[in-house]
Coordinates of C-alpha atoms and ligand atoms in Angstrom, one line a residue:
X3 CA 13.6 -23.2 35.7
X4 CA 11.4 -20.1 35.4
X5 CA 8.1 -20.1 37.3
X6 CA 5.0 -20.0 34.6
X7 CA 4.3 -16.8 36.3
X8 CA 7.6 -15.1 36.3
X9 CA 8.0 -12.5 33.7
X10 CA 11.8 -11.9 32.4
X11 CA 12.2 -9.5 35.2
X12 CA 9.9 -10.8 37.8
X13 CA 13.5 -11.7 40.5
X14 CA 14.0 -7.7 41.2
X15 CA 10.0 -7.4 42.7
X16 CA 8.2 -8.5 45.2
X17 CA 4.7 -10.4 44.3
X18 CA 2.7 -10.3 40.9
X19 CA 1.9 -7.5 38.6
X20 CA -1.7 -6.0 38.3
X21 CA -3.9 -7.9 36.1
X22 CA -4.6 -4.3 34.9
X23 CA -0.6 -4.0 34.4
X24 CA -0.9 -7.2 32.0
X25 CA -3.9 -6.1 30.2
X26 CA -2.3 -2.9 29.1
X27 CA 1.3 -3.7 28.7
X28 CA 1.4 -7.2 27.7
X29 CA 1.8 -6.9 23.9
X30 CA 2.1 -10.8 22.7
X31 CA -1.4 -11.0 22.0
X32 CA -0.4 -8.9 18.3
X33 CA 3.4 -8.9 17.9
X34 CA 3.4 -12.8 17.9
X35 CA 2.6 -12.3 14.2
X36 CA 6.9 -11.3 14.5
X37 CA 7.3 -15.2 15.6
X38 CA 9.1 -15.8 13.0
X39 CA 11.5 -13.0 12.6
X40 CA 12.0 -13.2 16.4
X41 CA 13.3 -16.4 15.5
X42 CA 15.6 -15.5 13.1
X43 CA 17.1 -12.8 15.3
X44 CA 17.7 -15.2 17.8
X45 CA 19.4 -17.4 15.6
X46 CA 21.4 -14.8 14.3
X47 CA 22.5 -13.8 17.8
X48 CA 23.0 -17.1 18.9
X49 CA 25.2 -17.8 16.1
X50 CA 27.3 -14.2 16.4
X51 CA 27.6 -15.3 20.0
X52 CA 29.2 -18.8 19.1
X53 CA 31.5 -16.9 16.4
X54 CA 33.1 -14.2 19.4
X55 CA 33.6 -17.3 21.6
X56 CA 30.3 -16.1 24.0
X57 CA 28.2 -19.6 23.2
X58 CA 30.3 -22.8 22.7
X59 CA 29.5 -24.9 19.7
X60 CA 27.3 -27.1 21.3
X61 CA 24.9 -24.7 22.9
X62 CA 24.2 -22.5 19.8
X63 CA 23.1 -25.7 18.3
X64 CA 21.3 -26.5 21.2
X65 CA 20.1 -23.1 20.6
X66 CA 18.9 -23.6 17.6
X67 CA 17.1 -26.8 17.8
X68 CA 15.1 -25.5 20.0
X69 CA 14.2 -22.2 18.2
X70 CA 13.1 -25.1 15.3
X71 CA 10.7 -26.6 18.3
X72 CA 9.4 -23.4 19.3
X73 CA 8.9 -22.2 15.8
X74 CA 7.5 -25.2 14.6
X75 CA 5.1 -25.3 18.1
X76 CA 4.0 -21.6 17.1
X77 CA 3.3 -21.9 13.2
X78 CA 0.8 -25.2 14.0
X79 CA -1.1 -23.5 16.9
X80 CA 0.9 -26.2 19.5
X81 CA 2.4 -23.2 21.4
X82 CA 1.2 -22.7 25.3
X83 CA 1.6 -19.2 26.3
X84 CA 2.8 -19.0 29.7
X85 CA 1.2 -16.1 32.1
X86 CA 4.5 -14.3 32.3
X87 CA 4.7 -14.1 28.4
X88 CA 4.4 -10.1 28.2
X89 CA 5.7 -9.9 24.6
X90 CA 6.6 -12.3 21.9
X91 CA 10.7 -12.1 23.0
X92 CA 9.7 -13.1 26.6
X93 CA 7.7 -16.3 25.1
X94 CA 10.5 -17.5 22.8
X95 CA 13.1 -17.3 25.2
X96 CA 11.3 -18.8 27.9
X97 CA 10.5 -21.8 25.6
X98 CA 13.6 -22.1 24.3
X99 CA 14.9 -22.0 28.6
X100 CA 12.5 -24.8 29.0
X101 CA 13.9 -27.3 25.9
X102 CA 17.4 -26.4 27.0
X103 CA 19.6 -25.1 29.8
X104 CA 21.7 -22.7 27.1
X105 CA 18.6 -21.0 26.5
X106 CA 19.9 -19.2 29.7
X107 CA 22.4 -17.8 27.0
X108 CA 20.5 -16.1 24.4
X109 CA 19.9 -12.9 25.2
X110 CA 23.3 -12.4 26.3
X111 CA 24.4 -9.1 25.0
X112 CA 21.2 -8.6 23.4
X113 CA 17.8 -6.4 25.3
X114 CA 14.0 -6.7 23.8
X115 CA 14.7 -3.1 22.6
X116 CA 17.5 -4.0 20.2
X117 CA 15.1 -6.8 19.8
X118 CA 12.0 -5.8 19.1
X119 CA 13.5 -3.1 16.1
X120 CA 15.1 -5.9 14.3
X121 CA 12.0 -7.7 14.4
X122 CA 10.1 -5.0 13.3
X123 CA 12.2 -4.4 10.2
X124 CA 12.3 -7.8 9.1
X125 CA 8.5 -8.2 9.3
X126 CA 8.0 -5.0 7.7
X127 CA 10.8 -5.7 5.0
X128 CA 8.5 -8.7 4.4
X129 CA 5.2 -6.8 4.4
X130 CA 6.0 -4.0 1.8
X131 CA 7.4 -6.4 -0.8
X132 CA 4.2 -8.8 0.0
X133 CA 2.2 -5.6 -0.7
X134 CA 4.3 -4.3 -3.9
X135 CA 3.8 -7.9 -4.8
X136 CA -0.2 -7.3 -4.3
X137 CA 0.1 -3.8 -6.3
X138 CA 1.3 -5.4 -9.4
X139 CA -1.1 -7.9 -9.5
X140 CA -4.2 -4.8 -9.8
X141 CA -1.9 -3.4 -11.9
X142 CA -1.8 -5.8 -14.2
X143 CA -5.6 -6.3 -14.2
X144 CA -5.7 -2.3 -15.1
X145 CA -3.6 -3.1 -17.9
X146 CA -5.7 -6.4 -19.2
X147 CA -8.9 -4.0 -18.8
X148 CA -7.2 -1.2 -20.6
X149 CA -6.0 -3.6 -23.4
X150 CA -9.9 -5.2 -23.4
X151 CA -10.9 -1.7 -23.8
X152 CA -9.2 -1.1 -27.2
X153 CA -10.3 2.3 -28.2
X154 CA -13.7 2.7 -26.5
X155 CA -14.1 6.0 -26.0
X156 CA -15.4 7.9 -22.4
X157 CA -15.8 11.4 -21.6
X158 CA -13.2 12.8 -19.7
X159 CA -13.7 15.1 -17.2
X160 CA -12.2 18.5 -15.2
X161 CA -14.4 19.2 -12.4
X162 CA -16.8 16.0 -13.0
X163 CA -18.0 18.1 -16.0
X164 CA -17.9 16.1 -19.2
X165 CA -14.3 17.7 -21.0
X166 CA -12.8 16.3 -23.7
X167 CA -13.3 12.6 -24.7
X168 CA -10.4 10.0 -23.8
X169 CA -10.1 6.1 -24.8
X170 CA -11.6 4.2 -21.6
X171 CA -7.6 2.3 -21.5
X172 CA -6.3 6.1 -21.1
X173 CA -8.7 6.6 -17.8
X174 CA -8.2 3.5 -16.6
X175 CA -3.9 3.5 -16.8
X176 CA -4.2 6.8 -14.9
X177 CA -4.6 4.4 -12.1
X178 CA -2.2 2.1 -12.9
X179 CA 0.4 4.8 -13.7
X180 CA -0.2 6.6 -9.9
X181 CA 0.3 3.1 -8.3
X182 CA 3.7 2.8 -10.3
X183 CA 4.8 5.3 -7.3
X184 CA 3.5 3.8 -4.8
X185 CA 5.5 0.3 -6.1
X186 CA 8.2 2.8 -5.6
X187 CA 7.6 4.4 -2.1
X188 CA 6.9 0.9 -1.0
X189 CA 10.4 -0.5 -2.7
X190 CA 11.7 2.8 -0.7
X191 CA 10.5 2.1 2.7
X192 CA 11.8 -1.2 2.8
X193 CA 15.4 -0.1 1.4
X194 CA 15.5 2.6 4.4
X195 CA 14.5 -0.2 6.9
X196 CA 17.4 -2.2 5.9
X197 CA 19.7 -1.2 8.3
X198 CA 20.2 -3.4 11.3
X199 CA 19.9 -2.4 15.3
X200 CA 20.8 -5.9 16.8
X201 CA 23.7 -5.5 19.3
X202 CA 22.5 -1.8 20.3
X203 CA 22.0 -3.5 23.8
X204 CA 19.0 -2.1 25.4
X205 CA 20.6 1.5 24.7
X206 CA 24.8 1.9 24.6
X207 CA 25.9 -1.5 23.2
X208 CA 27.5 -4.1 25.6
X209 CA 30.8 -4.6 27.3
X210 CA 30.9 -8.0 25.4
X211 CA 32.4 -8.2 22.6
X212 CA 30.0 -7.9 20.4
X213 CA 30.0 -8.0 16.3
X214 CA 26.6 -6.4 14.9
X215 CA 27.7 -7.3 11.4
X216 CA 27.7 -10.8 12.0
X217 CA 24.1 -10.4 12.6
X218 CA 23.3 -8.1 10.1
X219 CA 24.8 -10.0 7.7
X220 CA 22.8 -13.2 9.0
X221 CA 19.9 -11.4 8.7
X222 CA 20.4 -10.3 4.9
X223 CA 20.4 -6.1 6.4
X224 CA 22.1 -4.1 4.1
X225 CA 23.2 -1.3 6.4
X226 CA 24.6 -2.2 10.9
X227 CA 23.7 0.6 13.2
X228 CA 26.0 3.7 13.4
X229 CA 24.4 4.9 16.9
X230 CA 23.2 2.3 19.7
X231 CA 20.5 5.0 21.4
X232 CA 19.5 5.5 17.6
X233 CA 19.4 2.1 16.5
X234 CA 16.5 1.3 19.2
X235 CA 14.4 4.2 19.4
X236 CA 14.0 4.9 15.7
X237 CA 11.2 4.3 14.1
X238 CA 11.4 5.9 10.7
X239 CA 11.1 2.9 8.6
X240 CA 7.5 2.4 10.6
X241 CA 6.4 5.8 9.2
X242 CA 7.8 5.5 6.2
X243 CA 6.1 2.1 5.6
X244 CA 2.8 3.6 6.6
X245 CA 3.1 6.9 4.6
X246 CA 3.4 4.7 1.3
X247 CA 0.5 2.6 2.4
X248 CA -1.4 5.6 2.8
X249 CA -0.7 7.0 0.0
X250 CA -1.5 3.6 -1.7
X251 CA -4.6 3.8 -0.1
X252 CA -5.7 7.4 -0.9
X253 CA -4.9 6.1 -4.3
X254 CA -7.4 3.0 -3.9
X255 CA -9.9 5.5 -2.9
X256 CA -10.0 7.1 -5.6
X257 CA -10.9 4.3 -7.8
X258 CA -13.3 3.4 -5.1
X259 CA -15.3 6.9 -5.9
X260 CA -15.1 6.3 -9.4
X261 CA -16.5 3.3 -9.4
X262 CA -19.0 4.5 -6.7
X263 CA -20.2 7.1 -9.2
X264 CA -19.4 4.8 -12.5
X265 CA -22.0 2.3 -11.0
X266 CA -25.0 4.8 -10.2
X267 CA -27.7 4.7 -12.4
X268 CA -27.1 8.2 -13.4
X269 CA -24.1 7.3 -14.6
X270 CA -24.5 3.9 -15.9
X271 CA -20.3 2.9 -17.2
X272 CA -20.2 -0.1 -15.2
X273 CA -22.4 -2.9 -14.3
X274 CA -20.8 -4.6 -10.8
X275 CA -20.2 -8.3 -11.2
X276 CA -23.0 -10.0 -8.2
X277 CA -19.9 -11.5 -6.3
X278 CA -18.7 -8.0 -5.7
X279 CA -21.6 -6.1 -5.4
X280 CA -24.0 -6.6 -2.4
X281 CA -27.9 -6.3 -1.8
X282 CA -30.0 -3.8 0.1
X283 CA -31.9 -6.0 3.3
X284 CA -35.5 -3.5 2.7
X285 CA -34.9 -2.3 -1.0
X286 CA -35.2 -5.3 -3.7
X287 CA -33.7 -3.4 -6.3
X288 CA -30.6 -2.3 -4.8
X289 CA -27.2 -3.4 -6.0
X290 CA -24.6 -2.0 -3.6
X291 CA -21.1 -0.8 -4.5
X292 CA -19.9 -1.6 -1.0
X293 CA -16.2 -3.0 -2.3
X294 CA -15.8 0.4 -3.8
X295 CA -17.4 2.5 -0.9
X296 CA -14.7 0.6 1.5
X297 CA -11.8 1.1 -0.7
X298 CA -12.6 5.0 -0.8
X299 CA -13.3 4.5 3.1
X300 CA -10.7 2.9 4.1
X301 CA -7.9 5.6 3.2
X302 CA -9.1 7.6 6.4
X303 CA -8.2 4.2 8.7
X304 CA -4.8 4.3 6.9
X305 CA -4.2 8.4 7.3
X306 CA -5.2 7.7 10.8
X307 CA -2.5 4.6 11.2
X308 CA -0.1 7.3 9.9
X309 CA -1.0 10.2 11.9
X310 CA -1.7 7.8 15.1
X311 CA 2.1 6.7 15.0
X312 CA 3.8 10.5 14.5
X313 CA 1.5 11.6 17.3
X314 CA 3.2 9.1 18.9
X315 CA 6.7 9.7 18.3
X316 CA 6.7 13.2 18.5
X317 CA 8.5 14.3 21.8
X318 CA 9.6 10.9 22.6
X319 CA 13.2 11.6 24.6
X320 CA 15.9 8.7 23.4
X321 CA 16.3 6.0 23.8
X322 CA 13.5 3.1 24.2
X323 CA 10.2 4.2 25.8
X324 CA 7.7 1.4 26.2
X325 CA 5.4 4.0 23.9
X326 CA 7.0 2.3 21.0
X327 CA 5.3 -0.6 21.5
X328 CA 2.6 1.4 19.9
X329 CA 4.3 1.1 16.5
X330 CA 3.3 -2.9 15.3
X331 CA -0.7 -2.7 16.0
X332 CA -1.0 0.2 13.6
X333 CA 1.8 -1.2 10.9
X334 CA -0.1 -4.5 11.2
X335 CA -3.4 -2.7 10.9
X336 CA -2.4 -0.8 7.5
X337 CA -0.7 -3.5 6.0
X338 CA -3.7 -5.9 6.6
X339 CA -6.4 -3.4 5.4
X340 CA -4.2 -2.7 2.5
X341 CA -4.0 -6.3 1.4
X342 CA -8.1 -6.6 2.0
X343 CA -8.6 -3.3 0.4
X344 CA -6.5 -4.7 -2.9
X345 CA -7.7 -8.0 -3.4
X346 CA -11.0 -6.8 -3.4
X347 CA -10.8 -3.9 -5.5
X348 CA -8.7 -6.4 -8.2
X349 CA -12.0 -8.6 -8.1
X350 CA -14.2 -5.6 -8.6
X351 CA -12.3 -4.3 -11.3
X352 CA -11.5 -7.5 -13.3
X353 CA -15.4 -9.0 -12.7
X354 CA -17.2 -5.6 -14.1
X355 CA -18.6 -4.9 -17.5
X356 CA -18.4 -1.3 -19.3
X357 CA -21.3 -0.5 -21.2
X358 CA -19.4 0.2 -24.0
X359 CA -22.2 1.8 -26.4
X360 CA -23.3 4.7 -23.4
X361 CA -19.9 5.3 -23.1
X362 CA -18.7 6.0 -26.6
X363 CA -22.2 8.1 -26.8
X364 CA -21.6 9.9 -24.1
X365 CA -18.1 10.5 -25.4
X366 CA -19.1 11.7 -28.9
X367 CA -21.0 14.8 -27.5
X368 CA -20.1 17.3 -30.1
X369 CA -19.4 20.1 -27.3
X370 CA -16.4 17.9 -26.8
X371 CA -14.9 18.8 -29.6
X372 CA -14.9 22.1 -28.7
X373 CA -11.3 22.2 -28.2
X374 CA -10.4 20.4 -31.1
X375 CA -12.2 22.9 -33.0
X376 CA -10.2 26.1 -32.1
X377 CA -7.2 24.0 -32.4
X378 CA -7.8 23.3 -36.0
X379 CA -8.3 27.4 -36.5
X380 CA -5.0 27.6 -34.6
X381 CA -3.2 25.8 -37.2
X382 CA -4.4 28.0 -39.9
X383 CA -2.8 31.1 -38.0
X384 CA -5.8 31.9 -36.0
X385 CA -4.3 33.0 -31.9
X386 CA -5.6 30.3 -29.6
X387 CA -7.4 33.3 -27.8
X388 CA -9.4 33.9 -30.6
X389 CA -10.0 30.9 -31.7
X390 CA -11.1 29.7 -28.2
X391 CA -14.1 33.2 -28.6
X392 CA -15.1 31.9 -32.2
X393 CA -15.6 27.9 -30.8
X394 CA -17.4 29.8 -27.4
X395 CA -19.8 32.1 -29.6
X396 CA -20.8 28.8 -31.7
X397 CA -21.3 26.7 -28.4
X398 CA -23.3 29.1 -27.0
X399 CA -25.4 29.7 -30.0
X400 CA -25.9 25.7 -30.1
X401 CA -27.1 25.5 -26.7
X402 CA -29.8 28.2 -27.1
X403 CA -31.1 26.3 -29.8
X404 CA -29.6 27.8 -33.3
X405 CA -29.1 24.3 -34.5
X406 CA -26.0 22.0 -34.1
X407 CA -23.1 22.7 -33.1
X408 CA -22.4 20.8 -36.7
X409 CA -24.3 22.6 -38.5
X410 CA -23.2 25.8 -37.5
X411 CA -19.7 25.2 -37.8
X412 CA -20.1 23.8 -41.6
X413 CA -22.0 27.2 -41.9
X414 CA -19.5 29.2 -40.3
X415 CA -16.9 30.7 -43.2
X416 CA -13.9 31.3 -39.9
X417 CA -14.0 27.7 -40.0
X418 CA -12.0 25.4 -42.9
X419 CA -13.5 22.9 -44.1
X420 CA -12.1 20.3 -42.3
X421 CA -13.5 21.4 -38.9
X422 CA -16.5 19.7 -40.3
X423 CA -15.0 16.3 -40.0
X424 CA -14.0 16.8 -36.6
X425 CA -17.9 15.8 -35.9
X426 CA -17.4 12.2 -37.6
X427 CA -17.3 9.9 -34.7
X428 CA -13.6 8.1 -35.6
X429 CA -12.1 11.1 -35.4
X430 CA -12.6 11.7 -31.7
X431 CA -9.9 8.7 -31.3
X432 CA -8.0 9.9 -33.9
X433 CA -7.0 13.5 -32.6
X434 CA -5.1 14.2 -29.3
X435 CA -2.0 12.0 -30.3
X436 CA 1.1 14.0 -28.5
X437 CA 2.9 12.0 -26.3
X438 CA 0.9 10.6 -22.9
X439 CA -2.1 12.0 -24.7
X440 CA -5.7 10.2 -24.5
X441 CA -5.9 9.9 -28.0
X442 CA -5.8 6.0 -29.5
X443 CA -2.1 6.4 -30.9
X444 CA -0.6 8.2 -27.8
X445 CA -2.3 5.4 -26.0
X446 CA -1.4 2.3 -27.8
X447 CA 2.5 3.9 -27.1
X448 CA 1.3 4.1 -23.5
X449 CA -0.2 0.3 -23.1
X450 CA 3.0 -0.2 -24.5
X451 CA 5.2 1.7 -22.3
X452 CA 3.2 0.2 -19.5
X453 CA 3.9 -3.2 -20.0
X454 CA 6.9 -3.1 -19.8
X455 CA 7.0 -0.8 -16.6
X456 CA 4.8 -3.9 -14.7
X457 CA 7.7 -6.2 -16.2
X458 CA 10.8 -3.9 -15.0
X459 CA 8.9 -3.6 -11.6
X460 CA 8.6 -7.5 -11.2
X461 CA 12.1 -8.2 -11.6
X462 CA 13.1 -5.4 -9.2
X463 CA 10.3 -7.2 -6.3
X464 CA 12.4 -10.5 -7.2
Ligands
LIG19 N1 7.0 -5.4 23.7 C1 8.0 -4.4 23.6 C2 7.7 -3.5 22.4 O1 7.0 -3.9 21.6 C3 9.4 -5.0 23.5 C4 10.4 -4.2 24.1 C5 10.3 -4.1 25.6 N2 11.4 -3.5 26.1 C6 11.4 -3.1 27.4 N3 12.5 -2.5 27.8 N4 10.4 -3.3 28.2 O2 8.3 -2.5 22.3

């Protein structure tokens, strides 16, 4: 029987470790959010142990029973840790030594290096598809609020100056069409983390005999490990996970300025829903977009999660260094501000009202036309260049006060007839209808198009 206070190790020194040791090595107090996949590794390896003759029958049931306790004791909040539990490993397997004597077994041919990376991929397998899963789900409110939106217009705009107008749906699947990729880096990650590192050892494999894809296959991993040394220092899949979760979140930020500016006075697009919008403690009048500020802040937590890890890595010599353990508390981090950062932003968005008529006035500026204008003289021969000086000359003269843009084009003899239409406030939908365009044809194609994007994605998440 193990002393409470004896670490996995604690026979080869003499007396107790630091309390300062424990406060900075110990690492159970995160990665027991593995609990479960430790479990299922040790299952696994339990099982591949009974299958090359290394665990009889009886003791990988034995085995198992007690990882059932010890899982069942962990999920309800029953679990004691004992002093000497450094890591999550060290807690199971103790446990599992304490309901039965074959315990003693388990981590036969097996280290907490080999370990700890096939925990880490099966949780993080888990977390990207949760997240994808998450992704989807905003998606699909971009695409009800696009669909809502029928062919509102908005002004679009190239260096936050008004440009040319677009429908309100168009803006708004821009969103939903960057986080397609990110449903793809995420889908990705998780298929480069499928390869397995169990029977690595703690860094050249084991004298034992051994069969890595018995576990794998256990475990549902595509891939087994070509190299033992690589199989427990690499960390790609980590990085890989938490570049597509920045990215996602760079992506969230985005929206999170929009809506930012959307919701200023100035502005005036949106009007926050109360339950995501928040109050000023000295100024009565305020209504806060602090959902959308966090969203657009929360990208530089996730860069950092990113940049922390690499900074990490870099230089590490092979194998195992204990600086790995600095992967799961960053990974955890992103995933968890990700998921906070999405389900908030998927309330904001589905909760707040456009104000449709400011909008579609703000979109029917006739200066927006402008381009539509010199494209109508380009289709009666006039070179774009030209065109582009004639529409410039008639802006200009506008804005110092000639008279309207309107009025000067239907006085203009360069300019057919039908330019004056152009000015009619159905035909700012109308126009701008090649494919991907922001026009209300190109769109309805998109919404389309869409649709069945979110539906293709859904089967691939399962
Ligand atoms: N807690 C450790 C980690 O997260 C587990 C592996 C420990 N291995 C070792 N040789 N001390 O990386």
């Amino acid at each position: 029987m193990v002393d409470s206070h004896d670490t996995l190790w604690q026979q080869r020194f003499d007396g107790d470790s630091a309390e300062a040791l424990r406060a900075l090595n110990d690492s159970l107090p995160f990665d027991r959010r593995m609990f479960r996949e430790d479990i299922a590794g040790s299952r696994a390896h339990a099982k591949m142990l009974a299958a090359v003759g290394l665990l009889t029958g009886d003791e990988c049931d034995s085995i198992c029973e007690a990882l059932d306790i010890v899982e069942n004791e962990m999920a309800d909040g029953r679990f004691v840790a004992a002093i000497g539990d450094e890591d999550i490993h060290t807690a199971v397997e103790r446990r599992v030594t304490e309901l039965t004597p074959a315990g003693a077994k388990l981590h036969t041919g097996r280290s907490r290096n080999d370990q700890v990376a096939t925990d880490l991929r099966l949780w993080t397998r888990g977390a990207l598809s949760d997240v994808a899963e998450a992704v989807l789900g905003f998606q699909q409110t971009l695409l009800h609020r696009a669909v809502e939106a029928g062919e509102t217009l908005m002004p679009g705009y190239t260096h936050l100056q008004q440009a040319q107008p677009v429908l309100l749906a168009h803006h708004l699947l821009a969103h939903g069409w960057a986080l397609t990729r990110d449903v793809d880096r995420l889908m990705e990650a998780k298929r480069r983390g499928d390869v397995s590192p169990l029977g690595a050892g703690a860094l050249a494999g084991s004298s034992l005999p051994l069969d890595p894809s018995f576990t794998a296959a256990e475990l549902g991993f595509g891939e087994v490990f070509d190299n033992s040394l690589d199989a427990v220092s690499d960390r790609d899949f980590v990085v890989d996970a938490l570049y597509a979760l920045a990215m996602l979140g760079l992506h969230l930020s985005r929206i999170g300025e929009e809506l930012v500016i959307w919701s200023s006075a100035e502005f005036g697009f949106v009007e926050l829903d109360d339950a995501y919008a928040t109050g000023s403690s000295m100024l009565p009048q305020k209504k806060n977009p602090d959902v959308a500020e966090l969203a657009r802040a929360k990208a530089g937590r996730l860069i950092g999660c990113l940049t922390g890890l690499m900074t990490t890595l870099k230089g590490l010599p092979l194998s195992y260094a204990k600086d790995l353990q600095e992967d799961k508390e960053p990974l955890f981090d992103a995933v968890d501000t990700v998921r906070l950062t999405l389900a908030a932003l998927n309330g904001l968005i589905a909760t707040l009202r456009f104000d449709v008529e400011r909008l579609q006035d703000l979109a029917s500026s006739p200066y927006a036309m402008a381009a539509d204008l010199a494209e109508v003289l380009v289709t009666h021969g006039t070179p774009f260049r030209e065109a582009h000086a004639v529409v410039a000359g008639l802006v200009r003269r506008s804005l110092e006060g000639e008279g309207s843009l309107a009025d000067l084009v239907a006085a203009d003899e360069r300019l057919p007839a039908e330019a004056e239409a152009l000015f009619e406030a159905a035909a700012f939908a109308e126009r701008r209808n090649t494919a991907g365009a922001g026009g209300a044809g190109a769109v309805a194609a998109q919404v389309k198009k869409f649709r069945s994007r979110l539906n293709t994605d859904a089967t691939r998440l399962g």
